[in-house]
C-alpha cells in the first residue's frame, strides 16, 4: 500500500519492487500491484522523493546509492539482488552481420576492462563520483560474459519464471 519511486515504468527500479513483493508474499491474487509506482525519472529525483514524501521508498543499485546513505541523505533499508544478470542485448536477427561488429567491439571492451582493473578503479573513483574504496569493492562484484553473443537458456527461463 505504499508508493515506490521508479525512474520509469518497465525499468529495473520498477521491476525490482515486484521481485521484493514476490519474495515476501505481497503479490495480490487479483493481479493488482501491492504498491503505487510513482515515476520520478532521475536518481536525484528519487532521492528527493523519499525525503519530500512523494515516494515511500525506491530501489537502486548498491554502489550508486552508497555515497548518499553514507552521508545520511537517504536511509538504506536493505538489499535485494536481481535474480538474473544485468544488461542483455536483444536483436531481431542475431545472425545479422551488423551485430557481429557490435559484438566484437563489446567483447574487446570487456577484455580491455578485465586487463586494466586499476585504470577502471581510477576512472570510476574520479569520473563517476565513487570513492576509491567503493570502486574497488564494486569491481569485486563485476563479471562480464566472455562472449556477448548468445545466452544460456536457463537464464531466459529464470527471468521468465521471475
Short mmCIF file of C-alpha atoms in Angstrom, two decimals:
data_model
loop_
_atom_site.label_atom_id
_atom_site.label_comp_id
_atom_site.label_asym_id
_atom_site.label_seq_id
_atom_site.Cartn_x
_atom_site.Cartn_y
_atom_site.Cartn_z
CA UNK A 1 0.00 0.00 0.00
CA UNK A 2 2.98 2.35 -0.18
CA UNK A 3 4.37 4.46 -3.03
CA UNK A 4 7.54 3.22 -4.74
CA UNK A 5 9.60 5.75 -6.66
CA UNK A 6 10.72 4.48 -10.07
CA UNK A 7 12.70 6.07 -12.85
CA UNK A 8 10.16 4.91 -15.45
CA UNK A 9 7.58 2.17 -15.87
CA UNK A 10 9.33 -1.01 -17.04
CA UNK A 11 12.79 -0.03 -15.72
CA UNK A 12 14.81 -2.01 -13.20
CA UNK A 13 13.64 0.34 -10.46
CA UNK A 14 10.07 -0.63 -11.46
CA UNK A 15 10.65 -4.39 -11.78
CA UNK A 16 12.66 -4.93 -8.59
CA UNK A 17 9.84 -3.94 -6.20
CA UNK A 18 7.84 -6.79 -7.76
CA UNK A 19 10.77 -9.12 -7.03
CA UNK A 20 10.77 -7.84 -3.43
CA UNK A 21 6.98 -8.29 -3.19
CA UNK A 22 7.23 -11.82 -4.58
CA UNK A 23 9.96 -12.72 -2.08
CA UNK A 24 7.76 -11.53 0.80
CA UNK A 25 4.43 -12.91 -0.44
CA UNK A 26 2.94 -9.44 -1.02
CA UNK A 27 1.73 -10.06 -4.58
CA UNK A 28 -2.05 -9.99 -4.78
CA UNK A 29 -4.12 -12.73 -6.38
CA UNK A 30 -6.20 -10.14 -8.28
CA UNK A 31 -3.10 -9.03 -10.21
CA UNK A 32 -3.07 -5.51 -8.81
CA UNK A 33 0.34 -4.32 -7.61
CA UNK A 34 0.79 -4.16 -3.84
CA UNK A 35 2.13 -0.60 -4.20
CA UNK A 36 1.71 2.52 -6.31
CA UNK A 37 4.55 3.19 -8.76
CA UNK A 38 5.48 6.88 -8.94
CA UNK A 39 7.70 7.72 -11.97
CA UNK A 40 10.30 10.26 -10.85
CA UNK A 41 12.73 9.90 -13.78
CA UNK A 42 16.18 10.51 -12.26
CA UNK A 43 18.18 9.19 -9.35
CA UNK A 44 18.31 12.73 -7.90
CA UNK A 45 14.52 12.99 -8.05
CA UNK A 46 14.19 9.56 -6.41
CA UNK A 47 16.41 10.71 -3.54
CA UNK A 48 14.39 13.91 -3.21
CA UNK A 49 11.15 11.92 -3.47
CA UNK A 50 11.77 9.83 -0.36
CA UNK A 51 12.67 12.96 1.56
CA UNK A 52 9.69 15.07 0.41
CA UNK A 53 7.32 12.07 0.81
CA UNK A 54 6.30 11.85 -2.87
CA UNK A 55 7.60 8.26 -2.59
CA UNK A 56 7.96 5.98 0.39
CA UNK A 57 10.92 4.04 -0.99
CA UNK A 58 12.88 3.29 -4.15
CA UNK A 59 15.23 0.55 -5.25
CA UNK A 60 18.52 1.36 -6.94
CA UNK A 61 21.99 -0.10 -7.40
CA UNK A 62 24.06 -0.56 -4.21
CA UNK A 63 27.19 1.42 -5.07
CA UNK A 64 25.36 4.26 -6.83
CA UNK A 65 23.33 4.87 -3.68
CA UNK A 66 26.10 4.16 -1.13
CA UNK A 67 27.50 7.69 -1.03
CA UNK A 68 24.04 9.01 -0.16
CA UNK A 69 23.30 6.61 2.67
CA UNK A 70 26.86 7.06 3.95
CA UNK A 71 26.27 10.84 4.20
CA UNK A 72 22.74 10.47 5.64
CA UNK A 73 20.84 11.92 2.67
CA UNK A 74 18.82 8.71 2.39
CA UNK A 75 18.33 5.69 4.61
CA UNK A 76 19.32 2.22 3.44
CA UNK A 77 16.71 -0.34 4.45
CA UNK A 78 18.15 -3.48 2.89
CA UNK A 79 19.28 -5.14 -0.26
CA UNK A 80 17.63 -7.35 -2.87
CA UNK A 81 19.73 -8.94 -5.59
CA UNK A 82 18.36 -9.35 -9.08
CA UNK A 83 17.58 -12.99 -9.82
CA UNK A 84 19.18 -12.57 -13.28
CA UNK A 85 22.32 -10.99 -14.63
CA UNK A 86 22.29 -7.39 -15.79
CA UNK A 87 22.41 -5.92 -19.28
CA UNK A 88 21.11 -8.06 -22.09
CA UNK A 89 21.39 -7.27 -25.79
CA UNK A 90 18.39 -8.29 -27.86
CA UNK A 91 18.23 -8.39 -31.65
CA UNK A 92 15.55 -9.34 -34.13
CA UNK A 93 18.04 -11.35 -36.14
CA UNK A 94 21.09 -12.44 -34.14
CA UNK A 95 22.71 -13.63 -37.38
CA UNK A 96 22.57 -10.13 -38.88
CA UNK A 97 26.16 -9.29 -39.92
CA UNK A 98 25.93 -5.80 -38.38
CA UNK A 99 25.54 -7.49 -34.99
CA UNK A 100 28.94 -9.15 -35.42
CA UNK A 101 30.85 -5.85 -35.43
CA UNK A 102 28.99 -4.64 -32.36
CA UNK A 103 29.54 -7.93 -30.50
CA UNK A 104 33.23 -7.91 -31.40
CA UNK A 105 33.58 -4.34 -30.12
CA UNK A 106 31.82 -5.14 -26.84
CA UNK A 107 33.91 -8.28 -26.36
CA UNK A 108 37.08 -6.21 -26.97
CA UNK A 109 35.88 -3.65 -24.42
CA UNK A 110 35.25 -6.36 -21.84
CA UNK A 111 38.71 -7.82 -22.45
CA UNK A 112 40.27 -4.36 -22.02
CA UNK A 113 38.29 -3.77 -18.82
CA UNK A 114 39.35 -7.14 -17.39
CA UNK A 115 43.01 -6.50 -18.21
CA UNK A 116 43.05 -2.91 -16.86
CA UNK A 117 41.35 -3.15 -13.47
CA UNK A 118 43.34 -0.33 -11.84
CA UNK A 119 42.56 2.01 -14.75
CA UNK A 120 38.88 1.19 -14.22
CA UNK A 121 39.12 1.95 -10.48
CA UNK A 122 40.88 5.24 -11.20
CA UNK A 123 38.22 6.24 -13.73
CA UNK A 124 35.28 5.20 -11.56
CA UNK A 125 36.64 6.97 -8.48
CA UNK A 126 37.35 10.24 -10.31
CA UNK A 127 34.67 10.45 -13.00
CA UNK A 128 31.68 8.61 -11.52
CA UNK A 129 31.62 10.06 -8.02
CA UNK A 130 32.51 6.83 -6.20
CA UNK A 131 35.20 6.72 -3.54
CA UNK A 132 38.28 4.67 -4.44
CA UNK A 133 37.30 2.12 -1.78
CA UNK A 134 33.77 1.81 -3.16
CA UNK A 135 35.11 1.46 -6.72
CA UNK A 136 37.42 -1.34 -5.58
CA UNK A 137 34.55 -3.10 -3.79
CA UNK A 138 32.29 -2.69 -6.83
CA UNK A 139 34.98 -4.21 -9.06
CA UNK A 140 34.87 -7.38 -6.94
CA UNK A 141 31.20 -7.81 -7.87
CA UNK A 142 31.59 -7.33 -11.64
CA UNK A 143 31.80 -10.25 -14.02
CA UNK A 144 31.20 -9.96 -17.75
CA UNK A 145 30.48 -12.74 -20.20
CA UNK A 146 33.50 -13.89 -22.17
CA UNK A 147 31.42 -13.61 -25.33
CA UNK A 148 28.29 -11.45 -25.50
CA UNK A 149 26.77 -13.47 -28.35
CA UNK A 150 24.17 -15.94 -27.19
CA UNK A 151 22.56 -16.53 -23.84
CA UNK A 152 22.21 -19.54 -21.60
CA UNK A 153 18.60 -20.77 -21.96
CA UNK A 154 18.48 -21.28 -18.17
CA UNK A 155 18.93 -17.51 -17.74
CA UNK A 156 15.95 -16.87 -20.03
CA UNK A 157 13.82 -19.41 -18.16
CA UNK A 158 14.74 -17.96 -14.74
CA UNK A 159 13.89 -14.45 -15.96
CA UNK A 160 10.53 -15.57 -17.36
CA UNK A 161 9.77 -17.51 -14.18
CA UNK A 162 10.53 -14.44 -12.06
#
